[in-house]
Amino acid sequence: MTRSSNRTTSFEVAALAGVSQSAVSRAFTPGSSIAEETRQKVLEAARKLNYVPNSIASSLTTKRSNIVALILGNLANPFYVHVMHAFSRKLQEHGRQVLIFTVDAGAESDDAILQVLKYQVDGVILTSAQLSTRMTSMCHDRGIPIVLFNRYIPGSDASGVRCDNNGGGRLIAEAFLAAGAKSYLIVTGDPTATTSGDRMHGFMDRLIEGGIKRSDISQIEGNSSYEGAFSATIRYFSSPDVKRPDAIFGVNDIMAMGVMDALQLRLGMKVPEDLMLGGFDDIPEARRAPYHLTTVRQPIDQMVDETLAILHLDEPTRPIERGIDKRIPGRLIWRSTVPAPRDSE
Amino acid sequence: MTRSSNRTTSFEVAALAGVSQSAVSRAFTPGSSIAEETRQKVLEAARKLNYVPNSIASSLTTKRSNIVALILGNLANPFYVHVMHAFSRKLQEHGRQVLIFTVDAGAESDDAILQVLKYQVDGVILTSAQLSTRMTSMCHDRGIPIVLFNRYIPGSDASGVRCDNNGGGRLIAEAFLAAGAKSYLIVTGDPTATTSGDRMHGFMDRLIEGGIKRSDISQIEGNSSYEGAFSATIRYFSSPDVKRPDAIFGVNDIMAMGVMDALQLRLGMKVPEDLMLGGFDDIPEARRAPYHLTTVRQPIDQMVDETLAILHLDEPTRPIERGIDKRIPGRLIWRSTVPAPRDSE
DNA sequence: GCAAACAATGCATACGCATTCAAGAATAAT
DNA sequence: ATTATTCTTGAATGCGTATGCATTGTTTGC
C-alpha cells in the first residue's frame, strides 16, 4: 500500500452509475439541476466506491476553498484558546475548514499571511499579531477579507472587531472607586498592543475623573503572562520605598491571576482584605475557587459572530468592507476580589 | 473591489518575464532545472505583479496538499493546547499547513475525517477522539497516514504514539509509597479512554505490589476536567462514612488541580500535610505556585517528533506503517504535593 | 394538438500549475 | 575540431471538478 494510490474520481463513479461525470458533480452540488432518481444512482455508486469529492479540485474551478485562516499569537493566554475554539466550532458548523497559524506573540504575521494566500483561503482572522499594510493590501487586492480580532492597528484599513477595551478599563476603575480604593497599580501587557494600552487608559481616565491623583497610580509591566505578572509583582513589592496600593488592575485575567498568587503565596497579603484586584477577559479560570476574580467579560461569541459577519463568507461577491472598527462593550463581573461597596449611596 | 478578482497566474508572470509558464513554475520549485538568470527574471516579474503561487492548483498535479489535519478532542485540558502548539510549530517549520478540527471529547471523529479526506491532506493526527475502523481503512485505502496521539484504540490497525501511561501511573504510586501513604483515592477521567484506564491500572498494580490492600484504594470519576474533579472531590469527602485517604492520584494535572483546590479551599485540608496529591502530564500550570504539583511529565516534543516520524511526510512513497504502538516513558517530577520520603534508608 | 417553457443530461472546456518530452544551447571530453 | 554530455527551455498535457452551452425529453399553456 503506497501513498497517493487509488483515489476514486468522479469519472469512475460516473461509469459505475452509468451517467456522465457532470451528473456526479451535480449529485454532490446542492441546488444543481439533477433528477432525484439519478442522484440516488450516483450516491449509491459513490458509496460503493468509497468516493469522496476532491475539494482541492473543486476549489480550483469554483475559486473558493472554503478554508478560513486563523492566525494566533498568544496561545499561552487561555483567552485565545477559547477564541480559537469558538471560531473552530462556528466555522465547522458552516462547513468551513480552519487553517491554523501560530506566530510568536506580537511578531509580524507576514510569513503566515503569505502561506495563507497560497492556499486561496476565503478569509483571514488575525488575533494578537502584527499586520503590515503591504499584507493588508495584498489580501484586499486578491479579494480576501481579513479581520483583526481584538486588535486595532492604527493606520491599517483592515477591518476589526474588538471589545471596548477603554470602556472595560473604566468599568474596573468604577468598581475600585466604589469599593473605596485610593491608590492604584496597573500591570500592563505587551506595550506594542493597543489592547493593553486602551484598557489602561480607560482605567486611568476614569480614576482621574473619580478624583484620584495621577501620582497615586503606578504601573508595571507584566509581559501578558502569568509568570511575567507573578515575578513583576514580587519585584515591585520587594522594593524598599514602595507605596502599597489599595487596588491592582491586571489588564488581562491571566496576569491578574499571577498577581494574586504572588500577593497571597509569596508576599503574605490577602485579596481582597489587604488589596483588591481586577482583571479583564473573564476566562473560565478566573471563575475558579482560588481566584474568583472580579473582571470584565469579553463577549466572545458575539465578537466571533461579528467577525464572521464582516468576513461574509456566504456572499463572496459582496465587496470587502474596509476600515470597520466594531467595538463591543464588555460587562463587569463582580466577584470576590473587589469587596462590595459599603453602601450603594 | 469584489472578491475572487485579479489573482495573478503564472502565465501573466511568464508574459512579463518573457519566458514560458513552465519557467515560472520551475522558478518556484526548488531543485528544478532552471538557469539562475532566468530564475531572477521570473522572481522579479513575480514581485512586480505580487504573484503568489496557487498551492491549490499545485496540489492538484502533485497530489500532495502539504496540509496535515489535527483533530482535537479536549481543548479544555491545557495539555492538548500545548500539544496543538507543538504540532503547529513543528509543521510550520517544515512548510506544512495545519487544518484544525475540534470534536467533542470522546465523540466519533468520522465527520471530521470525512472532511479531511476531501481536502486530500497528507496526514491525520488524532488526539482524544474516537476513530472507527471504517475511517481508518478509508484513510489507509487512499494512502493517507493517520496517527493516534496519546490514544490507543484496541482493535484498530492505526498507528499511535503515547506516553507509557501504565508506567507513569506506577511512578506516581512509587512516590506515594516512598512517602508512606497507606490509603488511596484515584480520580479518573473519561472512562472510554484507555489513557485514563492505563494510568489507573499502572498505579493500582504498583500499589498492590507495594503491599497496599485493594480495599484501601478507592476511586471516583472526575470527568477529565477541573470542574468535574473539584465537585467530585467535595462530593466524596462530604459523605458521612468516608475514609480519608493518605494520597490522591488525579490521572491528569487539570483534575489534580481541581482536587487540590477543593481540598484546600472548600474542605479545609492542607496538601501535602493532611493529604498528598499527584497528577499526570506536567502542564505548565502544574508548576505554578498555588499547585507545585508532583506529576509525571509527558515528553511532548519527543512524542510529537515520533508522531511526525510515523507520518513520514517527507517520503510519501514509503508505505504507511500500520499498527505501530510507540510508547514513550514519562518522567516523575517530584514537587511539593508529595513530601520527600523520611529517609532514603 | 401545437408551441412554448422547463427540467435533465452530456459534452467540452476552464481552473492554475507540474511535469514529460523533445529540441536547442552550452559545455565537456576526446 | 568534433562528438558526447549536461543544462535550459517551451509546448503540450494531465490533475479532478464545475459549469456554460446545446440537446433531448417532458410538461405546461392556450
XYZ file of C-alpha atoms in Angstrom, chain B residues 67-315:
249
model
C -1.752 20.023 4.682
C -1.876 17.956 7.836
C -5.099 17.573 9.753
C -5.124 17.808 13.508
C -8.250 16.555 15.192
C -8.581 17.766 18.751
C -10.936 16.401 21.334
C -10.449 18.214 24.562
C -9.226 21.762 24.430
C -10.414 22.333 27.976
C -7.338 20.427 29.057
C -4.329 22.704 28.615
C -2.230 19.672 27.844
C -3.836 19.401 24.449
C -3.387 23.073 23.806
C 0.320 22.548 24.238
C 0.196 19.518 22.041
C -1.501 21.539 19.367
C 1.014 24.299 19.705
C 3.895 21.868 19.415
C 2.480 20.303 16.285
C 1.709 23.655 14.781
C 5.214 24.942 15.356
C 6.880 21.842 14.041
C 4.728 21.527 10.968
C 5.075 25.187 10.116
C 8.835 24.812 10.308
C 8.558 22.128 7.678
C 6.352 24.285 5.488
C 3.203 22.356 6.215
C -0.194 23.771 6.920
C -2.334 22.634 9.798
C -6.020 22.062 9.391
C -7.759 22.002 12.751
C -10.863 20.127 13.721
C -12.385 20.252 17.133
C -14.749 17.496 18.139
C -16.479 16.914 21.416
C -14.286 14.954 23.784
C -14.695 11.249 23.236
C -17.004 11.747 20.267
C -16.714 9.968 16.958
C -14.378 11.678 14.582
C -15.948 10.292 11.420
C -17.326 13.584 10.193
C -14.038 15.297 10.724
C -12.144 12.548 8.925
C -14.523 12.756 6.012
C -13.895 16.475 5.704
C -10.227 15.837 5.952
C -10.329 13.308 3.151
C -11.997 15.816 0.895
C -9.048 18.107 1.326
C -6.562 15.428 0.402
C -4.487 16.029 3.474
C -1.106 14.385 3.629
C -1.684 13.028 7.107
C -4.050 12.962 10.051
C -3.241 13.315 13.724
C -5.944 12.380 16.158
C -5.991 13.339 19.820
C -8.582 12.292 22.316
C -11.312 11.316 19.940
C -12.701 8.016 18.812
C -11.840 6.526 15.462
C -13.958 3.986 13.667
C -12.300 1.161 11.797
C -14.196 2.220 8.712
C -12.488 5.618 8.722
C -9.146 4.042 9.428
C -9.382 1.899 6.350
C -10.722 4.745 4.246
C -7.639 6.732 5.097
C -5.333 3.818 4.525
C -7.013 2.912 1.262
C -6.249 6.284 -0.173
C -2.768 6.388 1.208
C -3.324 8.878 3.987
C -1.395 8.004 7.130
C -3.145 8.509 10.411
C -1.589 8.555 13.846
C -3.318 8.442 17.179
C -1.725 10.778 19.668
C -1.959 9.640 23.242
C -4.745 7.324 22.368
C -4.820 3.652 21.943
C -7.792 2.138 20.234
C -7.893 -1.596 20.700
C -8.640 -3.463 17.524
C -7.577 -0.584 15.334
C -4.667 -1.020 12.988
C -3.956 2.670 13.051
C -0.568 3.551 14.441
C -0.208 5.564 17.569
C 2.183 7.360 19.840
C 1.540 7.629 23.515
C 3.135 8.146 26.809
C 3.706 4.995 28.807
C 0.630 5.672 30.860
C 0.817 2.463 32.788
C 4.439 3.100 33.699
C 3.625 6.684 34.585
C 0.897 5.530 36.946
C 3.468 3.283 38.576
C 5.858 6.209 39.045
C 3.279 8.166 40.979
C 2.458 5.092 43.019
C 6.099 4.703 43.894
C 6.348 8.286 45.041
C 3.343 7.828 47.294
C 4.669 4.564 48.669
C 8.036 6.136 49.356
C 6.290 8.955 51.189
C 4.482 6.425 53.302
C 0.869 6.673 52.163
C -1.314 3.748 53.146
C -4.740 4.517 51.706
C -5.560 5.944 48.329
C -8.097 7.666 46.159
C -7.961 7.774 42.389
C -9.751 10.436 40.403
C -10.298 9.039 36.923
C -11.143 10.747 33.673
C -13.094 9.714 30.647
C -13.950 6.051 31.200
C -13.919 5.349 27.456
C -10.327 6.486 27.193
C -7.613 3.925 27.597
C -5.329 6.748 28.700
C -7.116 7.165 31.986
C -7.530 3.429 32.456
C -3.884 2.644 31.835
C -2.675 5.235 34.308
C -5.082 3.931 36.885
C -4.096 0.315 36.362
C -0.395 1.017 36.489
C -0.966 2.984 39.646
C -3.054 0.288 41.324
C -0.819 -2.565 40.287
C 2.200 -0.872 41.726
C 0.413 -0.084 44.962
C -0.641 -3.691 45.352
C 2.882 -4.816 44.628
C 3.875 -2.418 47.366
C 1.686 -4.197 49.813
C -1.370 -1.986 49.725
C -4.692 -3.760 50.071
C -7.183 -3.290 47.267
C -9.760 -2.222 49.830
C -7.561 0.726 50.670
C -7.840 2.066 47.149
C -10.974 3.965 46.229
C -11.928 5.592 43.013
C -14.131 8.415 41.832
C -14.909 9.906 38.455
C -13.641 13.385 37.652
C -14.809 13.888 34.084
C -11.300 14.791 32.912
C -11.922 18.372 33.892
C -11.019 20.774 36.656
C -14.618 21.403 37.500
C -15.514 17.726 37.417
C -12.705 16.795 39.754
C -13.423 19.739 42.024
C -17.026 18.795 42.601
C -16.373 15.057 42.690
C -13.873 15.651 45.467
C -16.289 17.698 47.507
C -18.979 15.116 46.983
C -16.686 12.315 48.046
C -15.494 13.913 51.243
C -18.951 15.092 52.167
C -20.166 11.563 52.503
C -20.522 10.674 56.173
C -18.775 7.306 56.144
C -15.828 8.347 54.063
C -12.401 7.045 54.926
C -9.931 9.792 54.385
C -7.134 8.637 52.086
C -3.490 9.486 52.634
C -2.947 10.219 48.954
C -4.930 11.138 45.885
C -3.940 10.498 42.308
C -5.597 12.669 39.691
C -4.992 10.935 36.384
C -4.294 14.263 34.775
C -2.989 17.550 36.108
C -6.044 19.585 35.417
C -8.075 17.234 37.591
C -5.395 17.145 40.256
C -5.607 20.929 40.353
C -9.351 20.713 40.825
C -8.892 18.205 43.612
C -6.306 20.371 45.328
C -8.429 23.488 45.256
C -11.420 21.571 46.551
C -9.395 20.111 49.397
C -7.735 23.329 50.473
C -10.349 25.921 49.735
C -13.529 24.025 50.459
C -12.677 21.120 52.706
C -10.090 22.757 54.909
C -7.341 20.254 54.285
C -3.742 21.056 53.535
C -1.669 19.467 50.830
C 0.652 17.715 51.497
C 0.311 17.959 55.277
C -3.075 16.263 55.518
C -3.062 14.528 52.191
C -0.658 14.061 49.363
C -1.537 14.581 45.737
C -0.175 13.529 42.392
C -1.065 14.373 38.821
C -0.110 13.444 35.294
C 1.017 15.479 32.242
C 3.120 18.226 33.797
C 1.285 21.071 32.187
C 2.878 24.458 32.857
C 0.068 25.337 35.244
C 1.089 22.466 37.495
C 4.371 24.189 38.159
C 2.779 27.381 39.367
C 2.948 28.492 42.963
C -0.556 27.533 44.068
C -0.079 23.931 42.971
C 3.540 22.971 42.573
C 2.268 19.554 41.769
C 4.120 16.291 41.827
C 3.353 14.752 38.491
C 4.540 12.684 35.549
C 5.886 14.684 32.684
C 4.858 13.649 29.229
C 7.683 14.428 26.822
C 5.547 16.323 24.355
C 8.291 17.293 21.953
C 9.561 13.773 21.696
C 6.063 12.425 21.233
C 5.410 14.975 18.529
C 8.615 14.030 16.774
C 7.728 10.364 16.877
C 4.302 11.126 15.514
C 5.731 13.040 12.597
C 8.225 10.267 12.014
C 5.406 7.763 11.618
C 3.630 10.143 9.276
C 6.899 10.416 7.310
C 5.544 13.282 5.277
C 8.855 13.678 3.501
C 8.767 10.246 1.963
